[in-house]
Short mmCIF file of C-alpha atoms and ligand atoms in Angstrom, two decimals:
data_model
loop_
_atom_site.label_atom_id
_atom_site.label_comp_id
_atom_site.label_asym_id
_atom_site.label_seq_id
_atom_site.Cartn_x
_atom_site.Cartn_y
_atom_site.Cartn_z
CA UNK A 1 -41.26 -70.54 -13.54
CA UNK A 2 -40.04 -70.82 -17.26
CA UNK A 3 -36.92 -69.28 -16.32
CA UNK A 4 -34.76 -67.60 -13.78
CA UNK A 5 -32.50 -65.03 -14.27
CA UNK A 6 -29.57 -63.97 -11.99
CA UNK A 7 -28.87 -60.32 -13.58
CA UNK A 8 -26.41 -57.56 -11.44
CA UNK A 9 -29.63 -55.40 -10.69
CA UNK A 10 -32.85 -55.82 -11.72
CA UNK A 11 -34.78 -52.29 -13.08
CA UNK A 12 -38.39 -52.30 -12.31
CA UNK A 13 -39.89 -49.30 -14.07
CA UNK A 14 -39.19 -48.19 -17.66
CA UNK A 15 -39.72 -44.31 -17.11
CA UNK A 16 -37.22 -41.26 -16.26
CA UNK A 17 -35.71 -42.70 -13.22
CA UNK A 18 -35.43 -46.73 -14.31
CA UNK A 19 -34.54 -45.98 -18.33
CA UNK A 20 -31.46 -44.13 -16.83
CA UNK A 21 -30.35 -46.79 -14.41
CA UNK A 22 -30.39 -49.81 -16.76
CA UNK A 23 -29.07 -47.24 -19.37
CA UNK A 24 -25.95 -46.25 -17.45
CA UNK A 25 -25.37 -49.50 -16.07
CA UNK A 26 -25.42 -51.82 -19.02
CA UNK A 27 -22.81 -48.93 -20.84
CA UNK A 28 -20.49 -50.33 -17.52
CA UNK A 29 -21.31 -53.80 -19.36
CA UNK A 30 -22.99 -54.73 -16.22
CA UNK A 31 -25.94 -57.48 -16.52
CA UNK A 32 -29.37 -55.46 -16.01
CA UNK A 33 -32.85 -56.79 -16.51
CA UNK A 34 -35.24 -53.90 -16.85
CA UNK A 35 -38.98 -54.31 -16.11
CA UNK A 36 -41.87 -52.51 -17.60
CA UNK A 37 -45.91 -53.20 -17.48
CA UNK A 38 -46.75 -50.08 -19.45
CA UNK A 39 -45.16 -47.82 -22.16
CA UNK A 40 -41.74 -47.41 -22.09
CA UNK A 41 -40.30 -43.68 -20.95
CA UNK A 42 -43.05 -43.92 -18.65
CA UNK A 43 -45.20 -40.75 -17.36
CA UNK A 44 -42.91 -37.91 -18.25
CA UNK A 45 -43.02 -39.19 -22.24
CA UNK A 46 -46.45 -40.39 -22.53
CA UNK A 47 -48.84 -38.79 -19.93
CA UNK A 48 -46.60 -36.11 -18.20
CA UNK A 49 -43.69 -33.75 -19.24
CA UNK A 50 -44.00 -34.47 -23.27
CA UNK A 51 -47.54 -34.03 -23.59
CA UNK A 52 -48.06 -31.47 -21.46
CA UNK A 53 -45.11 -29.22 -23.23
CA UNK A 54 -46.52 -29.99 -26.56
CA UNK A 55 -50.11 -28.25 -25.43
CA UNK A 56 -48.40 -25.74 -23.79
CA UNK A 57 -46.37 -24.80 -26.63
CA UNK A 58 -49.63 -25.27 -29.10
CA UNK A 59 -51.61 -22.23 -26.24
CA UNK A 60 -48.14 -20.05 -26.51
CA UNK A 61 -48.72 -19.88 -30.46
CA UNK A 62 -52.45 -19.21 -30.01
CA UNK A 63 -51.48 -16.31 -27.80
CA UNK A 64 -48.91 -15.35 -29.76
CA UNK A 65 -51.29 -14.12 -32.39
CA UNK A 66 -53.65 -12.99 -30.02
CA UNK A 67 -50.78 -10.52 -28.74
CA UNK A 68 -49.36 -9.89 -32.24
CA UNK A 69 -51.10 -6.20 -32.99
CA UNK A 70 -49.11 -4.71 -29.83
CA UNK A 71 -46.04 -5.40 -31.69
CA UNK A 72 -47.80 -3.90 -34.96
CA UNK A 73 -48.18 -6.84 -36.75
CA UNK A 74 -51.62 -8.96 -37.28
CA UNK A 75 -52.58 -12.28 -37.94
CA UNK A 76 -55.88 -12.34 -37.97
CA UNK A 77 -58.51 -14.52 -35.76
CA UNK A 78 -57.10 -17.21 -33.63
CA UNK A 79 -58.30 -20.64 -35.37
CA UNK A 80 -57.57 -24.06 -33.33
CA UNK A 81 -57.93 -27.41 -34.90
CA UNK A 82 -57.90 -29.23 -32.12
CA UNK A 83 -57.19 -32.79 -34.26
CA UNK A 84 -54.12 -30.59 -35.37
CA UNK A 85 -52.84 -30.10 -31.99
CA UNK A 86 -53.89 -33.77 -31.03
CA UNK A 87 -51.39 -35.10 -33.49
CA UNK A 88 -49.19 -32.12 -32.57
CA UNK A 89 -48.88 -33.49 -29.25
CA UNK A 90 -48.32 -37.20 -30.70
CA UNK A 91 -45.44 -36.56 -32.91
CA UNK A 92 -44.07 -35.18 -30.06
CA UNK A 93 -43.86 -38.09 -28.45
CA UNK A 94 -43.46 -40.17 -31.02
CA UNK A 95 -40.44 -38.01 -32.12
CA UNK A 96 -38.78 -38.87 -28.75
CA UNK A 97 -39.95 -42.23 -27.98
CA UNK A 98 -37.17 -44.46 -29.92
CA UNK A 99 -34.89 -43.03 -27.06
CA UNK A 100 -36.55 -44.92 -24.40
CA UNK A 101 -37.65 -47.90 -26.64
CA UNK A 102 -37.42 -51.42 -25.97
CA UNK A 103 -35.35 -52.18 -29.38
CA UNK A 104 -32.93 -49.51 -28.29
CA UNK A 105 -32.54 -50.75 -24.80
CA UNK A 106 -32.35 -54.49 -26.36
CA UNK A 107 -29.31 -53.14 -28.33
CA UNK A 108 -27.97 -51.51 -25.41
CA UNK A 109 -27.66 -55.04 -23.70
CA UNK A 110 -30.51 -55.01 -21.35
CA UNK A 111 -33.04 -57.53 -21.43
CA UNK A 112 -36.24 -56.08 -21.20
CA UNK A 113 -39.30 -57.84 -19.89
CA UNK A 114 -42.57 -56.26 -20.66
CA UNK A 115 -45.13 -57.14 -18.03
CA UNK A 116 -46.18 -56.31 -14.28
CA UNK A 117 -43.30 -57.04 -11.43
CA UNK A 118 -43.70 -58.49 -8.58
CA UNK A 119 -41.43 -59.16 -4.88
CA UNK A 120 -42.35 -62.72 -3.95
CA UNK A 121 -39.78 -62.85 -1.10
CA UNK A 122 -36.86 -60.45 0.23
CA UNK A 123 -34.43 -61.81 -2.83
CA UNK A 124 -36.84 -62.52 -5.58
CA UNK A 125 -38.95 -60.83 -8.13
CA UNK A 126 -41.64 -62.32 -10.75
CA UNK A 127 -42.61 -61.03 -14.05
CA UNK A 128 -44.79 -63.35 -15.94
CA UNK A 129 -43.66 -66.88 -15.50
CA UNK A 130 -40.10 -65.30 -15.14
CA UNK A 131 -38.20 -65.37 -11.76
CA UNK A 132 -35.27 -62.58 -11.55
CA UNK A 133 -32.95 -63.17 -8.38
CA UNK A 134 -30.99 -59.68 -8.85
CA UNK A 135 -27.98 -58.21 -6.33
CA UNK A 136 -29.43 -55.24 -6.39
CA UNK A 137 -32.92 -54.07 -7.00
CA UNK A 138 -33.91 -50.66 -7.86
CA UNK A 139 -37.94 -49.94 -7.91
CA UNK A 140 -38.54 -46.83 -10.00
CA UNK A 141 -42.39 -47.41 -10.84
CA UNK A 142 -43.20 -43.65 -10.34
CA UNK A 143 -46.71 -42.38 -9.53
CA UNK A 144 -50.34 -41.56 -10.44
CA UNK A 145 -52.73 -39.10 -10.48
CA UNK A 146 -54.78 -39.23 -7.09
CA UNK A 147 -58.27 -39.18 -7.34
CA UNK A 148 -59.71 -37.36 -3.82
CA UNK A 149 -63.18 -38.97 -2.95
CA UNK A 150 -64.95 -36.69 -4.23
CA UNK A 151 -69.57 -37.30 -3.52
CA UNK A 152 -70.39 -38.35 -7.20
CA UNK A 153 -66.31 -38.45 -9.27
CA UNK A 154 -67.15 -42.06 -9.92
CA UNK A 155 -70.25 -41.31 -11.87
CA UNK A 156 -68.90 -38.76 -14.52
CA UNK A 157 -66.10 -39.23 -17.03
CA UNK A 158 -63.36 -37.22 -15.80
CA UNK A 159 -59.92 -36.77 -17.24
CA UNK A 160 -56.49 -37.05 -15.62
CA UNK A 161 -53.24 -36.80 -16.92
CA UNK A 162 -53.67 -40.10 -18.53
CA UNK A 163 -56.55 -39.33 -20.28
CA UNK A 164 -56.23 -35.78 -21.26
CA UNK A 165 -54.34 -35.78 -23.74
CA UNK A 166 -56.12 -38.46 -25.86
CA UNK A 167 -58.99 -35.97 -26.33
CA UNK A 168 -59.10 -34.54 -30.44
CA UNK A 169 -61.72 -31.82 -29.65
CA UNK A 170 -62.02 -28.60 -27.99
CA UNK A 171 -63.13 -28.30 -24.63
CA UNK A 172 -66.04 -26.10 -23.78
CA UNK A 173 -65.51 -25.26 -20.00
CA UNK A 174 -63.14 -27.13 -18.96
CA UNK A 175 -63.24 -27.49 -14.59
CA UNK A 176 -59.52 -28.26 -13.11
CA UNK A 177 -59.81 -29.40 -9.64
CA UNK A 178 -55.98 -28.41 -8.31
CA UNK A 179 -54.71 -25.58 -8.48
CA UNK A 180 -50.57 -27.18 -8.04
CA UNK A 181 -48.41 -26.91 -11.47
CA UNK A 182 -49.73 -29.26 -13.62
CA UNK A 183 -53.58 -27.51 -12.87
CA UNK A 184 -52.00 -24.46 -13.90
CA UNK A 185 -50.18 -25.47 -16.81
CA UNK A 186 -53.37 -27.21 -18.47
CA UNK A 187 -55.75 -24.75 -17.65
CA UNK A 188 -53.40 -22.07 -19.47
CA UNK A 189 -52.74 -24.08 -22.14
CA UNK A 190 -56.77 -24.72 -22.71
CA UNK A 191 -57.74 -21.18 -22.23
CA UNK A 192 -55.26 -20.17 -24.81
CA UNK A 193 -56.88 -22.76 -27.28
CA UNK A 194 -60.13 -21.70 -26.61
CA UNK A 195 -61.69 -22.77 -23.79
CA UNK A 196 -63.21 -21.75 -20.75
CA UNK A 197 -61.79 -22.89 -17.88
CA UNK A 198 -62.02 -22.64 -14.10
CA UNK A 199 -59.95 -24.08 -11.16
CA UNK A 200 -60.54 -24.85 -8.09
CA UNK A 201 -58.19 -25.46 -5.17
CA UNK A 202 -58.96 -26.37 -1.67
CA UNK A 203 -56.00 -23.68 -0.59
CA UNK A 204 -53.92 -21.48 -2.23
CA UNK A 205 -53.15 -21.74 -5.87
CA UNK A 206 -49.16 -22.59 -6.67
CA UNK A 207 -49.26 -22.93 -2.95
CA UNK A 208 -45.93 -24.34 -2.71
CA UNK A 209 -44.05 -21.53 -4.39
CA UNK A 210 -43.20 -18.09 -2.84
CA UNK A 211 -46.42 -16.13 -2.54
CA UNK A 212 -45.11 -13.07 -3.69
CA UNK A 213 -43.97 -14.65 -6.98
CA UNK A 214 -46.87 -17.05 -7.56
CA UNK A 215 -49.05 -13.82 -6.55
CA UNK A 216 -47.65 -12.29 -10.76
CA UNK A 217 -48.14 -16.06 -12.40
CA UNK A 218 -51.60 -15.96 -10.84
CA UNK A 219 -52.69 -12.39 -11.57
CA UNK A 220 -51.63 -13.24 -15.71
CA UNK A 221 -53.85 -16.18 -15.67
CA UNK A 222 -56.74 -14.47 -14.31
CA UNK A 223 -56.29 -12.01 -16.88
CA UNK A 224 -56.17 -14.42 -19.69
CA UNK A 225 -59.89 -15.41 -18.52
CA UNK A 226 -58.66 -18.54 -15.98
CA UNK A 227 -61.14 -17.86 -13.12
CA UNK A 228 -59.25 -19.36 -9.88
CA UNK A 229 -61.14 -20.07 -6.89
CA UNK A 230 -58.97 -20.36 -3.90
CA UNK A 231 -59.85 -21.86 -0.37
CA UNK A 232 -62.63 -23.27 -1.79
CA UNK A 233 -63.28 -26.93 -2.18
CA UNK A 234 -65.59 -29.28 -4.24
CA UNK A 235 -68.09 -30.82 -2.14
CA UNK A 236 -70.11 -33.11 -5.11
CA UNK A 237 -69.50 -33.62 -9.00
CA UNK A 238 -71.97 -34.34 -11.16
CA UNK A 239 -73.30 -35.44 -14.61
CA UNK A 240 -75.15 -32.74 -16.58
CA UNK A 241 -77.53 -33.40 -19.10
CA UNK A 242 -76.03 -35.74 -21.79
CA UNK A 243 -72.50 -33.98 -22.03
CA UNK A 244 -72.33 -31.74 -18.92
CA UNK A 245 -71.21 -31.84 -15.47
CA UNK A 246 -71.72 -30.05 -12.96
CA UNK A 247 -69.56 -28.88 -9.72
CA UNK A 248 -70.68 -28.24 -6.67
CA UNK A 249 -67.90 -25.78 -4.69
CA UNK A 250 -68.13 -24.45 -1.13
CA UNK A 251 -65.98 -21.18 -0.28
CA UNK A 252 -64.22 -21.10 3.03
CA UNK A 253 -67.33 -18.84 4.21
CA UNK A 254 -69.31 -21.84 4.14
CA UNK A 255 -71.15 -20.14 0.70
CA UNK A 256 -71.90 -23.18 -1.81
CA UNK A 257 -71.78 -22.57 -6.06
CA UNK A 258 -72.44 -24.84 -8.43
CA UNK A 259 -70.33 -24.60 -11.44
CA UNK A 260 -71.66 -25.99 -14.66
CA UNK A 261 -69.10 -27.29 -17.46
CA UNK A 262 -68.08 -30.06 -20.13
CA UNK A 263 -65.51 -31.56 -18.87
CA UNK A 264 -63.09 -31.92 -15.85
CA UNK A 265 -59.63 -32.23 -15.03
CA UNK A 266 -58.28 -33.74 -11.67
CA UNK A 267 -55.08 -32.82 -10.71
CA UNK A 268 -54.94 -32.56 -6.94
CA UNK A 269 -51.80 -34.36 -6.44
CA UNK A 270 -50.31 -37.74 -6.95
CA UNK A 271 -49.77 -41.32 -5.30
CA UNK A 272 -46.82 -43.20 -5.17
CA UNK A 273 -47.48 -46.50 -7.32
CA UNK A 274 -46.67 -49.00 -4.53
CA UNK A 275 -49.74 -50.93 -5.06
CA UNK A 276 -49.06 -55.10 -6.35
CA UNK A 277 -45.66 -54.44 -5.62
CA UNK A 278 -45.45 -57.18 -2.85
CA UNK A 279 -43.33 -54.63 -1.07
CA UNK A 280 -44.49 -56.37 2.05
CA UNK A 281 -42.89 -59.84 1.17
CA UNK A 282 -39.58 -58.65 0.75
CA UNK A 283 -39.31 -56.03 3.69
CA UNK A 284 -39.53 -53.34 2.46
CA UNK A 285 -41.19 -50.26 4.28
CA UNK A 286 -43.33 -47.68 2.69
CA UNK A 287 -46.77 -45.40 3.09
CA UNK A 288 -49.14 -43.54 1.63
CA UNK A 289 -46.28 -41.35 -0.13
CA UNK A 290 -43.90 -43.85 -1.50
CA UNK A 291 -41.11 -46.15 -0.34
CA UNK A 292 -39.13 -45.15 2.60
CA UNK A 293 -35.63 -44.79 1.78
CA UNK A 294 -33.11 -42.97 3.82
CA UNK A 295 -30.72 -39.95 2.10
CA UNK A 296 -28.81 -42.71 0.20
CA UNK A 297 -32.16 -44.28 -1.09
CA UNK A 298 -31.92 -47.33 0.05
CA UNK A 299 -34.91 -48.82 1.41
CA UNK A 300 -35.70 -50.98 4.74
CA UNK A 301 -34.72 -54.12 2.25
CA UNK A 302 -30.41 -53.76 1.82
CA UNK A 303 -30.78 -54.72 -1.26
CA UNK A 304 -33.52 -52.54 -2.83
CA UNK A 305 -33.44 -49.10 -3.71
CA UNK A 306 -36.25 -46.61 -4.35
CA UNK A 307 -35.93 -43.86 -7.12
CA UNK A 308 -38.37 -41.01 -8.74
CA UNK A 309 -41.37 -40.82 -7.69
CA UNK A 310 -42.47 -43.84 -5.81
CA UNK A 311 -39.22 -42.56 -3.61
CA UNK A 312 -41.49 -40.02 -1.67
CA UNK A 313 -40.06 -36.81 -2.32
CA UNK A 314 -39.85 -34.03 -5.08
CA UNK A 315 -41.33 -35.70 -8.30
CA UNK A 316 -39.86 -34.70 -11.40
CA UNK A 317 -37.97 -36.26 -14.15
CA UNK A 318 -35.13 -34.69 -13.44
CA UNK A 319 -35.00 -35.97 -9.51
CA UNK A 320 -35.85 -39.16 -10.99
CA UNK A 321 -32.55 -38.63 -13.29
CA UNK A 322 -30.44 -37.48 -10.27
CA UNK A 323 -31.48 -40.26 -8.20
CA UNK A 324 -30.37 -42.74 -10.92
CA UNK A 325 -27.10 -41.26 -11.02
CA UNK A 326 -26.49 -41.10 -6.49
CA UNK A 327 -27.73 -45.54 -6.93
CA UNK A 328 -25.66 -46.10 -9.94
CA UNK A 329 -22.72 -44.47 -7.87
CA UNK A 330 -23.16 -47.05 -4.78
CA UNK A 331 -24.14 -50.05 -7.08
CA UNK A 332 -21.43 -49.67 -9.46
CA UNK A 333 -18.70 -48.27 -7.45
CA UNK A 334 -19.52 -49.21 -3.91
CA UNK A 335 -19.12 -45.16 -3.14
CA UNK A 336 -21.27 -43.68 -0.54
CA UNK A 337 -23.94 -40.82 -2.00
CA UNK A 338 -26.64 -38.55 -0.60
CA UNK A 339 -29.59 -37.39 -2.24
CA UNK A 340 -29.42 -33.14 -1.26
CA UNK A 341 -32.64 -31.66 -1.85
CA UNK A 342 -31.79 -28.00 -1.32
CA UNK A 343 -29.76 -28.34 -5.15
CA UNK A 344 -32.92 -29.33 -7.17
CA UNK A 345 -34.44 -26.74 -8.89
CA UNK A 346 -38.37 -26.86 -10.16
CA UNK A 347 -40.28 -25.34 -12.85
CA UNK A 348 -43.88 -24.62 -13.51
CA UNK A 349 -44.16 -23.90 -17.30
CA UNK A 350 -46.73 -21.41 -17.14
CA UNK A 351 -46.35 -18.14 -18.84
CA UNK A 352 -45.17 -15.98 -17.04
CA UNK A 353 -42.68 -19.22 -15.79
CA UNK A 354 -42.84 -19.65 -12.42
CA UNK A 355 -38.60 -21.30 -11.10
CA UNK A 356 -36.94 -22.00 -7.86
CA UNK A 357 -33.74 -23.72 -6.24
CA UNK A 358 -32.82 -23.64 -2.82
CA UNK A 359 -34.58 -22.09 0.35
CA UNK A 360 -36.90 -19.78 0.31
CA UNK A 361 -37.58 -16.77 2.33
CA UNK A 362 -39.16 -18.66 5.41
CA UNK A 363 -36.58 -21.31 5.12
CA UNK A 364 -33.84 -19.64 5.03
CA UNK A 365 -34.55 -17.42 8.14
CA UNK A 366 -35.09 -20.42 10.11
CA UNK A 367 -31.98 -22.36 8.84
CA UNK A 368 -29.06 -19.20 8.23
CA UNK A 369 -31.35 -16.43 11.39
CA UNK A 370 -30.08 -12.93 9.24
CA UNK A 371 -30.46 -13.33 5.21
CA UNK A 372 -30.49 -10.34 2.97
CA UNK A 373 -33.57 -10.29 0.32
CA UNK A 374 -32.55 -9.01 -2.75
CA UNK A 375 -34.83 -8.46 -5.71
CA UNK A 376 -34.71 -7.12 -9.78
CA UNK A 377 -38.29 -6.31 -11.58
CA UNK A 378 -38.40 -7.50 -15.03
CA UNK A 379 -39.58 -4.28 -15.84
CA UNK A 380 -36.04 -3.19 -15.36
CA UNK A 381 -34.80 -5.12 -18.09
CA UNK A 382 -34.69 -3.87 -21.70
CA UNK A 383 -35.00 -7.31 -23.30
CA UNK A 384 -37.82 -7.79 -21.26
CA UNK A 385 -39.43 -4.24 -22.71
CA UNK A 386 -38.28 -5.27 -26.35
CA UNK A 387 -40.38 -8.41 -26.18
CA UNK A 388 -43.25 -7.11 -23.77
CA UNK A 389 -42.48 -9.47 -21.18
CA UNK A 390 -42.04 -6.88 -18.28
CA UNK A 391 -44.40 -9.23 -15.49
CA UNK A 392 -41.90 -10.64 -13.82
CA UNK A 393 -39.38 -10.28 -10.65
CA UNK A 394 -36.21 -12.22 -9.18
CA UNK A 395 -35.93 -13.25 -5.46
CA UNK A 396 -32.67 -14.20 -4.20
CA UNK A 397 -31.95 -15.00 -1.18
CA UNK A 398 -28.32 -15.08 1.30
CA UNK A 399 -27.12 -15.49 4.27
CA UNK A 400 -25.47 -12.69 6.32
CA UNK A 401 -22.18 -13.29 4.00
CA UNK A 402 -23.50 -13.26 0.90
CA UNK A 403 -24.02 -16.80 -0.17
CA UNK A 404 -26.73 -17.86 -2.33
CA UNK A 405 -29.47 -19.94 0.03
CA UNK A 406 -31.84 -19.90 -2.51
CA UNK A 407 -33.40 -18.47 -5.66
CA UNK A 408 -37.24 -17.90 -7.31
CA UNK A 409 -38.14 -16.60 -10.68
CA UNK A 410 -41.25 -15.26 -12.14
CA UNK A 411 -41.39 -14.43 -15.71
CA UNK A 412 -40.61 -15.08 -19.51
CA UNK A 413 -38.02 -18.03 -19.77
CA UNK A 414 -37.02 -18.56 -15.82
CA UNK A 415 -37.36 -21.92 -16.47
CA UNK A 416 -34.10 -21.30 -18.74
CA UNK A 417 -32.49 -19.11 -15.95
CA UNK A 418 -32.92 -21.07 -12.93
CA UNK A 419 -30.57 -23.11 -14.17
CA UNK A 420 -27.86 -21.06 -13.97
CA UNK A 421 -28.78 -20.33 -10.07
CA UNK A 422 -29.12 -24.48 -9.45
CA UNK A 423 -25.15 -24.40 -10.05
CA UNK A 424 -24.67 -21.18 -7.89
CA UNK A 425 -26.62 -23.02 -4.69
CA UNK A 426 -24.89 -26.31 -5.57
CA UNK A 427 -21.73 -24.94 -5.46
CA UNK A 428 -22.23 -22.73 -2.73
CA UNK A 429 -21.41 -20.09 -4.59
CA UNK A 430 -21.23 -16.40 -3.09
CA UNK A 431 -22.76 -12.92 -4.77
CA UNK A 432 -18.59 -12.23 -5.05
CA UNK A 433 -18.41 -14.97 -7.79
CA UNK A 434 -21.32 -13.50 -9.58
CA UNK A 435 -20.26 -10.11 -9.09
CA UNK A 436 -17.32 -11.02 -11.82
CA UNK A 437 -19.78 -12.10 -14.40
CA UNK A 438 -20.41 -10.80 -17.26
CA UNK A 439 -23.92 -11.27 -18.87
CA UNK A 440 -24.91 -10.75 -22.55
CA UNK A 441 -26.70 -7.46 -23.29
CA UNK A 442 -29.54 -7.74 -24.42
CA UNK A 443 -30.87 -10.74 -22.47
CA UNK A 444 -33.21 -11.27 -19.48
CA UNK A 445 -30.13 -13.16 -17.76
CA UNK A 446 -28.75 -9.97 -16.77
CA UNK A 447 -31.90 -9.64 -14.48
CA UNK A 448 -29.98 -11.94 -11.81
CA UNK A 449 -27.15 -10.00 -12.34
CA UNK A 450 -28.93 -6.84 -11.14
CA UNK A 451 -30.57 -8.48 -8.12
CA UNK A 452 -27.08 -9.73 -7.21
CA UNK A 453 -24.90 -6.37 -7.09
CA UNK A 454 -27.71 -4.44 -4.99
CA UNK A 455 -26.19 -6.11 -2.04
CA UNK A 456 -23.00 -4.39 -2.47
CA UNK A 457 -25.58 -0.90 -2.98
CA UNK A 458 -25.97 -0.10 1.06
CA UNK A 459 -22.10 -0.18 0.95
CA UNK A 460 -21.99 2.73 -1.41
CA UNK A 461 -23.49 4.82 0.93
CA UNK A 462 -21.13 4.69 3.47
CA UNK A 463 -18.78 7.91 4.00
CA UNK A 464 -15.32 6.30 3.63
CA UNK A 465 -16.97 4.23 0.31
CA UNK A 466 -18.34 7.33 -1.42
CA UNK A 467 -15.25 9.30 -0.79
CA UNK A 468 -13.43 6.49 -2.18
CA UNK A 469 -15.39 5.70 -5.41
CA UNK A 470 -15.32 9.90 -5.53
CA UNK A 471 -11.57 9.66 -5.92
CA UNK A 472 -11.73 6.65 -8.02
CA UNK A 473 -14.19 8.63 -10.51
CA UNK A 474 -11.84 11.78 -10.39
CA UNK A 475 -8.38 10.05 -10.78
CA UNK A 476 -9.07 6.14 -11.69
C1 LIG B 1 -48.88 -33.81 -16.38
C2 LIG B 1 -47.26 -34.24 -16.14
C3 LIG B 1 -46.41 -33.14 -16.21
C4 LIG B 1 -45.40 -33.20 -15.45
N1 LIG B 1 -44.42 -32.20 -15.80
C5 LIG B 1 -42.99 -32.52 -15.63
C6 LIG B 1 -42.16 -31.33 -16.15
O1 LIG B 1 -42.46 -30.28 -17.25
N2 LIG B 1 -40.58 -31.37 -15.48
C7 LIG B 1 -40.53 -32.67 -15.14
O2 LIG B 1 -39.64 -32.24 -14.61
N3 LIG B 1 -41.36 -33.13 -13.91
C8 LIG B 1 -42.90 -33.45 -14.95
N4 LIG B 1 -43.74 -34.07 -14.49
C9 LIG B 1 -43.12 -35.14 -13.47
C10 LIG B 1 -42.58 -36.70 -13.82
O3 LIG B 1 -43.24 -36.75 -14.98
C11 LIG B 1 -41.99 -37.33 -13.12
O4 LIG B 1 -41.48 -36.96 -11.69
C12 LIG B 1 -41.38 -38.35 -13.74
O5 LIG B 1 -42.04 -39.07 -14.61
C13 LIG B 1 -41.02 -39.64 -12.53
O6 LIG B 1 -40.30 -40.71 -13.28
P1 LIG B 1 -40.59 -42.28 -12.66
O7 LIG B 1 -39.22 -42.41 -13.64
O8 LIG B 1 -40.30 -42.09 -11.08
O9 LIG B 1 -41.71 -42.73 -12.90
P2 LIG B 1 -42.15 -43.01 -14.45
O10 LIG B 1 -42.04 -42.07 -15.31
O11 LIG B 1 -43.75 -42.89 -13.73
O12 LIG B 1 -41.97 -44.47 -14.22
C14 LIG B 1 -42.71 -45.46 -14.05
C15 LIG B 1 -42.86 -46.65 -14.90
O13 LIG B 1 -42.78 -47.61 -13.59
C16 LIG B 1 -44.10 -48.93 -14.45
N5 LIG B 1 -44.56 -49.79 -13.84
C17 LIG B 1 -45.41 -49.02 -12.54
N6 LIG B 1 -45.27 -50.63 -11.72
C18 LIG B 1 -45.20 -52.04 -12.37
C19 LIG B 1 -45.01 -52.82 -12.18
N7 LIG B 1 -45.52 -53.29 -11.08
N8 LIG B 1 -43.65 -53.53 -12.79
C20 LIG B 1 -43.52 -53.15 -13.84
N9 LIG B 1 -43.25 -51.21 -14.19
C21 LIG B 1 -43.80 -50.75 -13.59
C22 LIG B 1 -44.79 -47.43 -15.49
O14 LIG B 1 -45.77 -48.38 -16.29
C23 LIG B 1 -44.17 -46.88 -15.43
O15 LIG B 1 -43.57 -46.91 -17.34
C24 LIG B 1 -44.81 -34.05 -14.74
C25 LIG B 1 -45.77 -35.25 -14.12
C26 LIG B 1 -47.45 -34.50 -15.13
C27 LIG B 1 -48.02 -35.95 -14.89
#
């Protein structure tokens, strides 16, 4: 070894979680070593959230041109230059990259090592020819696309999130394997940019969300011309001619059909990056879903925490950031901290968007027994009418005393709106708190308040309340 370092904290992985820990620790003057084997910024910046939202934005512009005549505006035929779409995606990544760069972190006082890290024993990590013996280790190595063992998959150049955004030509017919959030977001973006798109999903598309709300999104996607096959499994993949692919699928009824396309995107979930980390040598328990941690994110080796995607829970950038805060609280301030998954919102950035926080109807019934389910449709909102964004619904779940347990929204701007409800759920707010707040008119934010006050509607039908209201109307 050329060097032995003895920092307070050694972070493995320079993505959303690892960078947050390193930046926070350095800002408190703590000695930190950060090891990253690939691109700084990890999946989110380079192969995930950022490029996916950039291509979705390009698709939205194309779609806006198509919808413009409904507003009395004509912009002519949509033309997509895929090389320029590619430049757009990469210039967005380039604009954000300096925040996550080696230069910035070095300037913050972090020692950045650009190499692959591996535990050699319970107290030591090796990266290249440097040995690190830290007081605490934080493993934030993320996840990668899980590629299922489909017959013939290795014979085709299938795409994953790591290669999809490198393409600078239009895909003629994209076959997306997997109807989860990543698959559906990319299906719609590509459809709007002019590709034929078929999605093949073994179970239900967007199956982790409330089926009532997912149905609104799926109907819109189908209406845009995306073929979505649910309850259908891919049995074989093969090359077709020089540039084509053939995907053979089997329906629940056992019927086999061949779909001919030009490209395949595998979006069948994620696998935690645990391989080659020397976890056994360090006495860190793990399984296929990731490193096993308690609610305090500590692994079976007390010196080692695991955060973000590799910790096997919800896999989102804001979760990695949340985890980072919990770990910093424990390492730097020696304060206890526990993850609370019930307060984590998530958003699928299709159009309409699909957002959720807290308990869904089924989980709330199991946990709280008697619940109230409140709904309000976008079509009853003036702003949604003006924008012609009337496909949507908010659904709110409360306990019998009106405490907000969970909120799901399908519709325009759902991803922005869910933040207010995430605050409500995190602070155990009641509908009475919402009753007293005044949303600006005309905004789609009013939809949530309208749903909340439906809770009080049955009360106004009680005789004494009706008498009181009549009295107030007359003399109040
Ligand atoms: C297409 C797509 C779209 C997404 N969109 C969203 C979204 O809109 N919103 C959202 O919240 N989330 C989204 N996500 C999820 C989000 O990207 C992840 O949850 C987030 O990046 C997890 O952060 P992390 O720190 O755990 O891992 P990462 O950001 O992946 O960072 C892990 C880092 O560890 C490095 N590493 C791995 N092993 C080693 C090793 N042995 N030594 C050194 N370094 C190592 C890797 O190179 C990587 O840079 C999306 C993901 C994908 C794939």
